Short mmCIF file of C-alpha atoms in Angstrom, two decimals:
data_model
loop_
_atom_site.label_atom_id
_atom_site.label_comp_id
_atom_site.label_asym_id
_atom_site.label_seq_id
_atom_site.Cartn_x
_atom_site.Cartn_y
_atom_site.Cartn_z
CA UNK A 1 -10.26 -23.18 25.24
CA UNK A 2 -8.18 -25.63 26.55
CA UNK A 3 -5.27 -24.67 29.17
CA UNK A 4 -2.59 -25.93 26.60
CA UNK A 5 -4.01 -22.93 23.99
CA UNK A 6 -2.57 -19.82 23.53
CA UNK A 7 -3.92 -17.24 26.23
CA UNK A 8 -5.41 -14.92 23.31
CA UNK A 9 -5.88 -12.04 26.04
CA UNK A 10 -1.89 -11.75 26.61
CA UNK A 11 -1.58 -11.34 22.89
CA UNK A 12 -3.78 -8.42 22.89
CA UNK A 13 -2.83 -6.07 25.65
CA UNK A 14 -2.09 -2.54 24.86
CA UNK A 15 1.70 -2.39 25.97
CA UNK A 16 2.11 -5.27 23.09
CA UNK A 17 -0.07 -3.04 20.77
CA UNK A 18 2.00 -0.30 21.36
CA UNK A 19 5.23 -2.24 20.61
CA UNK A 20 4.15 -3.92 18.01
CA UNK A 21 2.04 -0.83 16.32
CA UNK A 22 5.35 1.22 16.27
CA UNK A 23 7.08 -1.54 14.86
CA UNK A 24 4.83 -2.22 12.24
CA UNK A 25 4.25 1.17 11.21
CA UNK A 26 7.97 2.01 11.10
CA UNK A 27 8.81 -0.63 8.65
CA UNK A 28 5.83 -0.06 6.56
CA UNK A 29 6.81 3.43 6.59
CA UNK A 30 10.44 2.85 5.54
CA UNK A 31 9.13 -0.03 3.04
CA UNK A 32 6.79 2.94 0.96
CA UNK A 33 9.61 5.62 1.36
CA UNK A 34 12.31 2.99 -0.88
CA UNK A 35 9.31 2.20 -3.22
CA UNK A 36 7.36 5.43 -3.61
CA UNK A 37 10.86 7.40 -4.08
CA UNK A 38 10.76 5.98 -7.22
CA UNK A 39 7.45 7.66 -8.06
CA UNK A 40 8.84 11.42 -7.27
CA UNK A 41 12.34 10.65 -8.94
CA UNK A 42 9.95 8.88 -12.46
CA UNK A 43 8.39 12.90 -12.37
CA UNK A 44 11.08 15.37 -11.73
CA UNK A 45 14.09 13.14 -12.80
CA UNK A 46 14.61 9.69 -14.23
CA UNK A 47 13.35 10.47 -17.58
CA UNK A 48 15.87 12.13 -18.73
CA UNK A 49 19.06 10.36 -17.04
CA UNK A 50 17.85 7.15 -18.42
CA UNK A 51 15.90 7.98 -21.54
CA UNK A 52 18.05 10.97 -22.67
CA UNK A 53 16.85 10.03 -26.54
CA UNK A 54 13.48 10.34 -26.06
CA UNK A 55 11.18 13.78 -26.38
CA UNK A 56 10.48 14.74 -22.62
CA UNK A 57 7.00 13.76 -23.20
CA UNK A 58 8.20 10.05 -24.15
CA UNK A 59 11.02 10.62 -21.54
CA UNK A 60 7.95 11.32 -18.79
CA UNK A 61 5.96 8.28 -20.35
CA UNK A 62 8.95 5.75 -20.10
CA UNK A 63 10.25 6.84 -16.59
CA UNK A 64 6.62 6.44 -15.39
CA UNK A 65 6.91 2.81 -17.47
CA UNK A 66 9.61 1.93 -15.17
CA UNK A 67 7.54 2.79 -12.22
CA UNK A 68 4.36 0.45 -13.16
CA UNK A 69 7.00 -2.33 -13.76
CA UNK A 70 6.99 -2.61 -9.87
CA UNK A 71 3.70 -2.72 -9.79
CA UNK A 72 3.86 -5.53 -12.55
CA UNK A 73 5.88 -7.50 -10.06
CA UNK A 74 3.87 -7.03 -6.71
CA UNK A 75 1.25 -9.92 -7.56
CA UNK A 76 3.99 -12.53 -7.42
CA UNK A 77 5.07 -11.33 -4.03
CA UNK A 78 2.14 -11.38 -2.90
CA UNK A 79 1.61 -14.53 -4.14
CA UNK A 80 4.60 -16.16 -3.00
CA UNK A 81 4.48 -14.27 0.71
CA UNK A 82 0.69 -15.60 0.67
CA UNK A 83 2.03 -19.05 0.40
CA UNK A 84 4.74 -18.46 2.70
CA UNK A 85 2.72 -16.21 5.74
CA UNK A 86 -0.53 -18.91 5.91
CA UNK A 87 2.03 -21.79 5.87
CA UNK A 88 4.86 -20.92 7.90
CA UNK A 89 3.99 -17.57 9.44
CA UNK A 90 3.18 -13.89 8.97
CA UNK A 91 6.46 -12.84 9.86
CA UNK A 92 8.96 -14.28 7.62
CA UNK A 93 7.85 -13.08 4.62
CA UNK A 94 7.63 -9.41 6.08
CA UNK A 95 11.33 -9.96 7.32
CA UNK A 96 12.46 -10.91 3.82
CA UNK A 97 10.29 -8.55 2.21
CA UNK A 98 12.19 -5.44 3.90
CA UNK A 99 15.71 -6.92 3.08
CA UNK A 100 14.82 -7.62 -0.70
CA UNK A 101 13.43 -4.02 -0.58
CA UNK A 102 16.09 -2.38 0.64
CA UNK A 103 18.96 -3.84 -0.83
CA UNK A 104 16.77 -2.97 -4.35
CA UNK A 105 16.48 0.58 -3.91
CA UNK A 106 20.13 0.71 -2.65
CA UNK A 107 21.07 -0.49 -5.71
CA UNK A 108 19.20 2.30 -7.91
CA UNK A 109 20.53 4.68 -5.74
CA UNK A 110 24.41 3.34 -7.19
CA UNK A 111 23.13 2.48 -11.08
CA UNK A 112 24.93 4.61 -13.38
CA UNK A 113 22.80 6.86 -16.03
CA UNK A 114 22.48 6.61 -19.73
CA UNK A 115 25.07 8.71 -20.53
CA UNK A 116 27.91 5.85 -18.54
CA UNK A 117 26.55 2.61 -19.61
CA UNK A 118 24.46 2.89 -22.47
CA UNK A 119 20.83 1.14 -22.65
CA UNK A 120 22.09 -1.31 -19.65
CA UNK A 121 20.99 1.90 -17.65
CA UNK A 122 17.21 1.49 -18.58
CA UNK A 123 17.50 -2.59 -18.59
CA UNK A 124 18.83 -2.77 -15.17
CA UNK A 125 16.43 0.21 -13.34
CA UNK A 126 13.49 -1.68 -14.68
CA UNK A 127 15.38 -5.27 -13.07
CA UNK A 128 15.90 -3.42 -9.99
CA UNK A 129 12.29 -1.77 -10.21
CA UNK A 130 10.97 -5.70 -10.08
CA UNK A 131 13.12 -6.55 -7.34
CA UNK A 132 11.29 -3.50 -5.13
CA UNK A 133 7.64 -4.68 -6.97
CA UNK A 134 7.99 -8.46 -5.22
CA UNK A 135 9.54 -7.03 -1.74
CA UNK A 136 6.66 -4.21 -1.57
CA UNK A 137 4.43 -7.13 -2.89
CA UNK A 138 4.73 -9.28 -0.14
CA UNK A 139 5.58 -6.23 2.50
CA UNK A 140 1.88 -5.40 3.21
CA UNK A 141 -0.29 -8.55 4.03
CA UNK A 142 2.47 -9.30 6.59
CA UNK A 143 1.96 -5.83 8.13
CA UNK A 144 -1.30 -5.79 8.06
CA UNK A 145 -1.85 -8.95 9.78
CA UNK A 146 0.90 -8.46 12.43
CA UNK A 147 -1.77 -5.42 13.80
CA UNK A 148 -5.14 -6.75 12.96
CA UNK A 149 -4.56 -10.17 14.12
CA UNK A 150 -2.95 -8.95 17.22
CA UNK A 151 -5.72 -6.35 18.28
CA UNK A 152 -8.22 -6.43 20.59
CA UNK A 153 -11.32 -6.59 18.51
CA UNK A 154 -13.15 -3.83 19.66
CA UNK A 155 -10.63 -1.42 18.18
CA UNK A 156 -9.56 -3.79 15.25
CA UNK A 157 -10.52 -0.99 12.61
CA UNK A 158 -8.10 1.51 14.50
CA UNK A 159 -4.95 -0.73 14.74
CA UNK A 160 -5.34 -1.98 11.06
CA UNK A 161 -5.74 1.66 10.07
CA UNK A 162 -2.20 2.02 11.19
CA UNK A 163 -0.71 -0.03 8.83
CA UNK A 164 -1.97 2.26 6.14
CA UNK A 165 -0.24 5.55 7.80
CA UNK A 166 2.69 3.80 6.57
CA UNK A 167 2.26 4.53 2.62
CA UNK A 168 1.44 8.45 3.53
CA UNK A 169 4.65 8.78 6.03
CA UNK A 170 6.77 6.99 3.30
CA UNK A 171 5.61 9.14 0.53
CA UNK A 172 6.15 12.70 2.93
CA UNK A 173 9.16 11.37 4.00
CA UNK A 174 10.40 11.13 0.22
CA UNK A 175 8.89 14.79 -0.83
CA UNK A 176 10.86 15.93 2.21
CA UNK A 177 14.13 14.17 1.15
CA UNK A 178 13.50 16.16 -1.99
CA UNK A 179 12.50 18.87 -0.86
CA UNK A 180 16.04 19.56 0.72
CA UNK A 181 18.18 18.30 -1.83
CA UNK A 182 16.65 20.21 -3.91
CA UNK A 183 17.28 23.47 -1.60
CA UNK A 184 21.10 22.68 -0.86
CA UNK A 185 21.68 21.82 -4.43
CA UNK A 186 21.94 23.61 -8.07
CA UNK A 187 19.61 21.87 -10.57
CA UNK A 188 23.17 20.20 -12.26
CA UNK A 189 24.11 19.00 -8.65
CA UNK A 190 20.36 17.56 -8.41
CA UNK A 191 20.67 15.80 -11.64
CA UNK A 192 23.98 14.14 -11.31
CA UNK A 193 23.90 12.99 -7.80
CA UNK A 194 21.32 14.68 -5.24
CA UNK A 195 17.99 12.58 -6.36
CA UNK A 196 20.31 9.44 -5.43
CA UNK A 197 21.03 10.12 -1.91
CA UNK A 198 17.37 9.10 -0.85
CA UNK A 199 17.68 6.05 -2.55
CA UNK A 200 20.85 4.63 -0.84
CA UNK A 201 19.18 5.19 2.61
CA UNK A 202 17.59 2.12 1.90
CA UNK A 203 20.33 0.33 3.66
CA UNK A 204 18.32 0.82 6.76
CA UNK A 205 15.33 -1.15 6.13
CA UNK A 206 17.60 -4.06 6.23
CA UNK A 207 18.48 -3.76 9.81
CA UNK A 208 15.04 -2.66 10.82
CA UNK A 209 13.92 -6.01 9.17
CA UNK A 210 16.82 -7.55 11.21
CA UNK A 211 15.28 -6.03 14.01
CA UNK A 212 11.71 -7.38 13.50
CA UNK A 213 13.12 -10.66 13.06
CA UNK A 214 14.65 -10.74 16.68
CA UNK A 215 12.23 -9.13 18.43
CA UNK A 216 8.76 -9.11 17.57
CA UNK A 217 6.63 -12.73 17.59
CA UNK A 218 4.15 -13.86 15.47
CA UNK A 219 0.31 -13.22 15.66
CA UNK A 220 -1.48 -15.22 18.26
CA UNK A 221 -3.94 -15.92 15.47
CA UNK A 222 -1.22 -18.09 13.36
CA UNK A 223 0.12 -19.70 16.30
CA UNK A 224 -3.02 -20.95 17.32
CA UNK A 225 -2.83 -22.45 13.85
CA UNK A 226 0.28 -24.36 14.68
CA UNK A 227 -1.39 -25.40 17.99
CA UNK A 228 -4.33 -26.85 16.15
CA UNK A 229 -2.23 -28.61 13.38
CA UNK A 230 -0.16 -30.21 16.16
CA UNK A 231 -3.20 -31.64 18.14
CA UNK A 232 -5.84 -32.96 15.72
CA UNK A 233 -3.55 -33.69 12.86
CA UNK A 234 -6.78 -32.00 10.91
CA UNK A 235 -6.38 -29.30 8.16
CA UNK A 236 -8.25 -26.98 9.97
CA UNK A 237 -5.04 -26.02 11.19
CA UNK A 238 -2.15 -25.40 8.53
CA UNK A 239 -2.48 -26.25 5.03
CA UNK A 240 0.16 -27.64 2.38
CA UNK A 241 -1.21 -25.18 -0.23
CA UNK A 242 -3.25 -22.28 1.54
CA UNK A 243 -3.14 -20.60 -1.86
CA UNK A 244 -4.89 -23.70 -4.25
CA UNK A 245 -7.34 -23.25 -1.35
CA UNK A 246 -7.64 -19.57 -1.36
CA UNK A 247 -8.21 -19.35 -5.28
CA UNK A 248 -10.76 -22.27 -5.32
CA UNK A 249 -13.04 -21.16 -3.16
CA UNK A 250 -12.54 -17.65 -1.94
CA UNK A 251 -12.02 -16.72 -5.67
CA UNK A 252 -15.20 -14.26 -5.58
CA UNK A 253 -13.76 -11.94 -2.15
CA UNK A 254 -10.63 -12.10 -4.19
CA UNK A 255 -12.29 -9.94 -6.73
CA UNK A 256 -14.16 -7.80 -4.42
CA UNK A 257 -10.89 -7.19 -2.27
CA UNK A 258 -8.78 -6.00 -5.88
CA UNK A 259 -12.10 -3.99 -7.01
CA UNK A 260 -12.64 -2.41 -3.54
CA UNK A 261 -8.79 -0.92 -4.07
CA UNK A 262 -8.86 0.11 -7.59
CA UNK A 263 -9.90 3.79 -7.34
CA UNK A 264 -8.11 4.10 -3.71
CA UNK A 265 -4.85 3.13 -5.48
CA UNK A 266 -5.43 5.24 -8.51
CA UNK A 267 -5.96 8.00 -6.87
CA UNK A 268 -3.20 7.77 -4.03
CA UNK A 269 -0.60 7.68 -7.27
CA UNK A 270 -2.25 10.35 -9.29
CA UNK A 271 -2.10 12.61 -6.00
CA UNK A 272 1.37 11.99 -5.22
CA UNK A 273 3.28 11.21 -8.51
CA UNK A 274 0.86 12.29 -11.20
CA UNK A 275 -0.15 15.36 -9.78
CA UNK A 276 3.62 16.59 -9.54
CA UNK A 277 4.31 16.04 -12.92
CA UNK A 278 1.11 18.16 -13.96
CA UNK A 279 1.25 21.24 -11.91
CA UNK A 280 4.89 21.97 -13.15
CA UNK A 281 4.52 20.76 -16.78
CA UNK A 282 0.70 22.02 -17.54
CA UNK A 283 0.32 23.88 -14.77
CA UNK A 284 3.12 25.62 -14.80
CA UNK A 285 3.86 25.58 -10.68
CA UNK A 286 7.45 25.18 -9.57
CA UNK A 287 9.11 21.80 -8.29
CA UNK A 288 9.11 23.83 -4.58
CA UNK A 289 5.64 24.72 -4.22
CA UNK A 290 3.99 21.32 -5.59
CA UNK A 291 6.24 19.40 -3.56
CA UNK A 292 5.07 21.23 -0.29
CA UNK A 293 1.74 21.02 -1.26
CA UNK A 294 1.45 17.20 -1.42
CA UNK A 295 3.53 17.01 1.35
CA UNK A 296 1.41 18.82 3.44
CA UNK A 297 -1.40 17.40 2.16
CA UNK A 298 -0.55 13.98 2.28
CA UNK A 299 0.57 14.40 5.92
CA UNK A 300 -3.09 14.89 7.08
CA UNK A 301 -3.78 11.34 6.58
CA UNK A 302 -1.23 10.05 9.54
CA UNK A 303 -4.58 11.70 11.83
CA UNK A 304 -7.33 10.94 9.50
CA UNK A 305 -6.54 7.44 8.73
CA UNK A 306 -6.82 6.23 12.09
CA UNK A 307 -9.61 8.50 12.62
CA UNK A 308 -11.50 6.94 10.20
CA UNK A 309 -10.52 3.50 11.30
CA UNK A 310 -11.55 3.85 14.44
CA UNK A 311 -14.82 5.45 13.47
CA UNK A 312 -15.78 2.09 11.68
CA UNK A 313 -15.42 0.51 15.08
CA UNK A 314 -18.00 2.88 16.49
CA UNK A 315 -20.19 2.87 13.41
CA UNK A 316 -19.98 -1.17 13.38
CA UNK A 317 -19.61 -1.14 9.50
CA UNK A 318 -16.43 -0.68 7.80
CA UNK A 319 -18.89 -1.29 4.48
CA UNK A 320 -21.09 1.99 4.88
CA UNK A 321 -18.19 4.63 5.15
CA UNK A 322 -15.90 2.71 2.32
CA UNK A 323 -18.67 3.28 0.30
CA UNK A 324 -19.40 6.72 1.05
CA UNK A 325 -15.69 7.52 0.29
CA UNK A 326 -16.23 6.03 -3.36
CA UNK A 327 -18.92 8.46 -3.89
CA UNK A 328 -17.81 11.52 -2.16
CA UNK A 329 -14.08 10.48 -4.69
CA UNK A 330 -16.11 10.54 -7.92
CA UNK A 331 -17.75 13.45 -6.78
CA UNK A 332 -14.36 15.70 -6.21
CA UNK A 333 -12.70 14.02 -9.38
CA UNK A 334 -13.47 17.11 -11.90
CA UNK A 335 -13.24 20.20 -8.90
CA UNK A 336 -9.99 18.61 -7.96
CA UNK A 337 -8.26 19.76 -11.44
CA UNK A 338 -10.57 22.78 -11.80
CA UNK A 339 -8.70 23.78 -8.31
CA UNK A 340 -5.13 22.69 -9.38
CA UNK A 341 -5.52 24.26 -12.88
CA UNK A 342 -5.64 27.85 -10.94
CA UNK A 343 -2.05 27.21 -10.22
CA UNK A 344 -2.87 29.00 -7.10
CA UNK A 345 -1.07 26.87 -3.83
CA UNK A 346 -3.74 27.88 -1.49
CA UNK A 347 -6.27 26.10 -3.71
CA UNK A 348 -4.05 23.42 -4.90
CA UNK A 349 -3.40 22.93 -1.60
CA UNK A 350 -7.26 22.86 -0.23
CA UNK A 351 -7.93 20.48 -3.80
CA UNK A 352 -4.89 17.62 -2.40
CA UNK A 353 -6.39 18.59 0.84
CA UNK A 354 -10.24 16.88 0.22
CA UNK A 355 -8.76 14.67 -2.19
CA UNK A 356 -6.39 13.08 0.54
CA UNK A 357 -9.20 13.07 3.43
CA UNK A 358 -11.78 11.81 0.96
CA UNK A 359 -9.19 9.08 -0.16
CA UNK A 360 -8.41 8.15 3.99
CA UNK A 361 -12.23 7.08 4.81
CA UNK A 362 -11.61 4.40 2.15
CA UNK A 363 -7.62 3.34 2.80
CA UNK A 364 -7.98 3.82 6.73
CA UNK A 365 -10.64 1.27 7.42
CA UNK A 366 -9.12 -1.16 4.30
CA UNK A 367 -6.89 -3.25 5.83
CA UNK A 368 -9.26 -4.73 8.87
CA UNK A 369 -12.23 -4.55 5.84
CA UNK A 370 -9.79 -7.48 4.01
CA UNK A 371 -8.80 -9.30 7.13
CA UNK A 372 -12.12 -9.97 8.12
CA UNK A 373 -13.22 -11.15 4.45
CA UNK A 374 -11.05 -14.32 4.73
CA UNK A 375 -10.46 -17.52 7.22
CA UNK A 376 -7.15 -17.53 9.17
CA UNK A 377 -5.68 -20.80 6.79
CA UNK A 378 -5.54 -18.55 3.99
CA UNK A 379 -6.10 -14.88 5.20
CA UNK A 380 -2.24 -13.99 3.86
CA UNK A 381 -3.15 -15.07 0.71
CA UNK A 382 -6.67 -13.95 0.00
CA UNK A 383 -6.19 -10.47 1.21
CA UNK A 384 -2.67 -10.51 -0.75
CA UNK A 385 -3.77 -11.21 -3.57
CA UNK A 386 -6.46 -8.85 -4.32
CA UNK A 387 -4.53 -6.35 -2.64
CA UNK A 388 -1.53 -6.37 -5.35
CA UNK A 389 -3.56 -7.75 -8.30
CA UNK A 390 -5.47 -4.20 -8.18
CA UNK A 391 -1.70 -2.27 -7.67
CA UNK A 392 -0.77 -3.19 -11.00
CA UNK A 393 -3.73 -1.70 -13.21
CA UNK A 394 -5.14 0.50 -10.76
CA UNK A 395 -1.68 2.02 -9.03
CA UNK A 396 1.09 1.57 -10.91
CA UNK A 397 -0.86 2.34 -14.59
CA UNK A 398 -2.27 5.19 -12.91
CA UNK A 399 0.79 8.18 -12.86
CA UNK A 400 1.13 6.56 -16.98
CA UNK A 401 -2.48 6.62 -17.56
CA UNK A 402 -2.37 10.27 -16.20
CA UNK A 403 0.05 11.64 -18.36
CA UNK A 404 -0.69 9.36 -21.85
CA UNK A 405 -4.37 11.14 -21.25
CA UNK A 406 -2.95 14.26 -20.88
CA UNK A 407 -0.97 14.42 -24.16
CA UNK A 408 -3.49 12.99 -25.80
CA UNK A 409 -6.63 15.21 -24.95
CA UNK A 410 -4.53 18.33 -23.83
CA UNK A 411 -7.04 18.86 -20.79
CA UNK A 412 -7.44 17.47 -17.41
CA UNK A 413 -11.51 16.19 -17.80
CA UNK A 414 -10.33 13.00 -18.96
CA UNK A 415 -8.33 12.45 -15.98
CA UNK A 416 -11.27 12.97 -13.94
CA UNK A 417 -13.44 10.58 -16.21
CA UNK A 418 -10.43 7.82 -15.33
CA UNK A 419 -10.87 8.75 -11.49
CA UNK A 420 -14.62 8.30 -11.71
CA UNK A 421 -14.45 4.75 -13.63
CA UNK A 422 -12.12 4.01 -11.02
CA UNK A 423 -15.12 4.74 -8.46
CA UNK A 424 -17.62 2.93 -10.52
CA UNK A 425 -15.91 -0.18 -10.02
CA UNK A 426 -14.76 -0.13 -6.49
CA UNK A 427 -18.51 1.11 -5.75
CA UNK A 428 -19.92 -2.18 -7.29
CA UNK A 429 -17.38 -4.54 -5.69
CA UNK A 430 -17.41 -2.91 -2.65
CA UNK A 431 -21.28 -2.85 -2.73
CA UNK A 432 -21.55 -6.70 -3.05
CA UNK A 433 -18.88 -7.82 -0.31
CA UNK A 434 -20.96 -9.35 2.63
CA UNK A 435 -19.41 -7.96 5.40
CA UNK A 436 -18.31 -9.49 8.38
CA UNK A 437 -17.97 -6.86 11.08
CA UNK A 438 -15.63 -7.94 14.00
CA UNK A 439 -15.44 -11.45 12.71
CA UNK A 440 -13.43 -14.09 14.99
CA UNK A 441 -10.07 -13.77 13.13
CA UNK A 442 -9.27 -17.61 14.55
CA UNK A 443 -11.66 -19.38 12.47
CA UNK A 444 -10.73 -21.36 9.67
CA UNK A 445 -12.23 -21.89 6.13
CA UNK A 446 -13.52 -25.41 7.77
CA UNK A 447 -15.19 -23.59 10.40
CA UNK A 448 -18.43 -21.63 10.26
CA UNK A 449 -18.63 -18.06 9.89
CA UNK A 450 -20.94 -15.93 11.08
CA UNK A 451 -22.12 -12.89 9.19
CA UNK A 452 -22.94 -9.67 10.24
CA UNK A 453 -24.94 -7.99 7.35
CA UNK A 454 -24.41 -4.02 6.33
#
C-alpha cells in the first residue's frame, strides 16, 4: 500500500480495541435496554393500561401488537442507515440511531394511559413504538461494523461477538429494573407509575451517542474507502447508491443473512418476552421467580457469546458451529416447555439455561458471519438489511405468535413446532451461504473475492 494509505495496523491495536469494544458494547447495550423494555412492560403491563376494553387475552395479544410494530419499522432503518453508513460512514447513522432511540422511549416513559386520553393512548405508543423500530433498525449494522471492521482479523469472530452481548445486557438490565420496582412497590404503585421509570432513563443514550460522536473515529475499512474515491475517481471506492447496488447483485446473501437469523431471533423473544408471559399465565409461576430466572439465564450469554465467537476463530468456520446451533435449537424446542411446564425454577431455570447457550453458538459468531458475506461499498447495507428484514417476522411476530398459539391450541407443542420451523429455515439458508472465513474486509464488490469453502 502506498505511504499516503491508511496504516491499517494502527487501526487495529488492542488499546483501540479495548476503547472502542467498551464503547460499542455500552451503547448497544443501552440501545436493547430502551427497546427490549418494551417487551417485559407488553407481558406484565401495557395491556391493560392501554387496552383496558379488551379481555386480558386480547389485552396480552394487542400489547404484544404494539411490540412487533417496532419490529415493523426496523427494515426502513436499516435501510436508510445502510444508505447512509456505506455512503458517508458507519458512524453517523449509529450516532443518530441512539438519539432517535432514546428520545422514543423517553417519551413512552411520559405517555399517559387509556384511562387519561382515551384511544390517543394506544395511537401514540404504537407512533412512539416506530420511532424506537427505525433507531434500533439502523443501531446494529453501525455497531457491528465499528468492531469487526476495526479488529485484527485473527480474532475478528471474538470482537464481533461483542456486539451481540449487547442485546443480552440490555434485556438483564431491564428484568433487573423490574425486578426492583417491582420489590419497592405495591402492585397499584407498579401499575400507575413504577413500569415507567425504566423507560425515562432513556435520556442517557442521548449523551452516550453524544459521546460516540466526539470521540470515537470511523473504521479504517470506510476510510480507506474515502481514500480510494479521492485518488482514482473510480467507484470502487464510494458509491452514489450502495443500496441499488446491494439489492441487484448481492440480493441472494441478502436472503441467506435474514434466513440465517430467523430462528435466532424467534427464539431470543420467546425466551425473554414470551416465556414471561407463559410461566405466570399457564404456568402459573410468579412475576419474581420468572423474572430471575431469565435474568439469570440470559446473563450467561455476556461469557458464552464471546466464547463462541472466538471459538469460530480457532475452528476457522463460523459456518460449521452456526449450523450445529440450528440443530442442537430444534432439538431442545419440545424439552424446553416440558421443563418450564413443571413450574419448578430449578428446571425452568436449567430449560432458559440450554436454551440461552444453545441460542449463543448461533448469535455470538453472527455478526463477523454477515460482515464477511458482503464487499466494503455496500457491507452496511447488505448485512442491514437481512438483519432487520428477518426481525420483523421472525422477532417481533414471535412473543404474538407465542401467545395467539397458545390460546388457540391450549398447549405448549405448537410452540415448539414454531421453534423448529424456525430451525428448518435458518438450517437451509445457513447451509447454502458460501462462506468466506477471514475475508479481507477492504475489498470492494469490484474487486475479487476469494473464498474459503466450509
Amino acid at each position: 500500500m502506498s505511504p499516503d494509505k491508511l496504516d491499517r495496523a494502527e487501526h487495529t491495536a488492542p488499546p483501540r480495541m479495548g476503547r472502542l469494544a467498551a464503547a460499542a458494547v455500552f451503547a448497544t447495550t443501552l440501545e436493547w435496554f430502551d427497546f427490549l423494555i418494551y417487551a417485559t412492560a407488553a407481558a406484565l403491563v401495557l395491556g391493560h393500561q392501554f387496552f383496558p376494553s379488551a379481555s386480558p387475552v386480547a389485552g396480552t395479544l394487542a400489547s404484544f401488537a404494539t411490540f412487533a410494530v417496532g419490529f415493523v419499522a426496523r427494515p426502513l432503518g436499516g435501510i436508510i442507515a445502510g444508505h447512509v453508513g456505506d455512503r458517508f460512514g458507519r458512524k453517523p447513522p449509529l450516532v443518530v440511531a441512539m438519539l432517535v432511540m432514546g428520545l422514543a422511549t423517553t417519551a413512552i416513559g411520559v405517555l399517559p394511559g387509556y384511562a387519561t386520553i382515551g384511544v390517543w393512548a394506544p395511537v401514540l405508543l404504537v407512533v412512539a413504538r416506530l420511532v424506537q423500530g427505525l433507531g434500533v433498525g439502523a443501531q446494529w449494522g453501525g455497531a457491528a461494523l465499528l468492531l469487526t471492521e476495526h479488529a485484527p482479523i485473527e480474532r475478528r469472530g471474538f470482537y464481533g461477538s461483542l456486539v451481540q452481548t449487547g442485546a443480552i445486557f440490555g434485556a438483564v438490565a431491564g428484568n433487573v429494573f423490574f425486578l426492583v420496582i417491582t420489590a419497592v412497590t405495591t402492585p397499584e404503585q407498579f401499575d400507575s407509575l413504577g413500569w415507567r421509570i425504566p423507560f425515562l432513563s432513556g435520556l442517557v443514550l442521548v449523551l452516550i451517542g453524544i459521546y460516540v460522536q466526539l470521540k470515537i473515529e470511523d473504521t479504517p475499512v470506510f476510510r480507506e474507502l474515502q481514500q480510494r474515491s479521492v485518488e482514482s475517481k473510480r467507484e470502487a471506492g464510494l458509491r452514489k447508491a450502495p443500496l441499488v447496488q446491494a439489492v441487484r447483485r448481492y440480493w441472494k446473501e441478502i436472503l441467506q443473512a435474514a434466513g440465517a437469523f430467523f430462528v435466532v431471533n424467534a427464539t431470543f423473544y420467546i425466551l425473554i418476552s414470551g416465556m414471561l408471559d407463559y410461566a405466570t399465565k399457564t404456568v402459573g409461576m410468579s412475576r419474581t421467580s420468572i423474572l430471575w430466572c431469565v435474568m439469570g439465564a440470559g446473563l450467561t450469554q455476556v461469557v458464552t457469546m464471546p466464547f463462541f465467537g472466538g471459538l469460530t476463530d480457532r475452528m476457522g468456520t463460523r459456518k460449521k458451529l452456526y449450523l450445529t446451533g440450528t440443530v442442537l435449537m430444534a432439538l431442545f424446542a419440545f424439552p424446553m416447555f416440558w421443563m418450564v411446564n413443571t413450574g419448578s425454577v430449578p428446571l425452568v431455570f436449567l430449560a432458559l439455561l440450554i436454551g440461552f447457550t444453545i441460542h449463543a453458538t448461533m448469535y455470538g459468531p453472527q455478526a463477523t458471519l454477515y460482515a464477511e458475506m458482503f464487499p466494503a461499498d455496500v457491507r452496511y447495507s447488505g448485512a442491514s438489511l437481512g438483519y432487520q428484514f428477518a426481525s420483523v417476522f421472525a422477532g417481533g411476530l414471535a412473543p404474538f405468535i407465542m401467545a395467539a398459539l397458545l390460546a388457540a391450541t391450549g398447549a405448549s407443542w405448537s410452540v415448539s413446532l414454531y421453534i423448529v420451523a424456525g430451525a428448518a429455515i435458518t438450517f437451509i439458508a445457513v447451509v447454502t451461504i458460501k462462506e468466506r472465513f477471514r475475508r479481507d474486509l477492504y475489498e470492494t464488490s469490484d474487486a475479487p473475492v476469494a473464498v474459503h469453502a466450509s
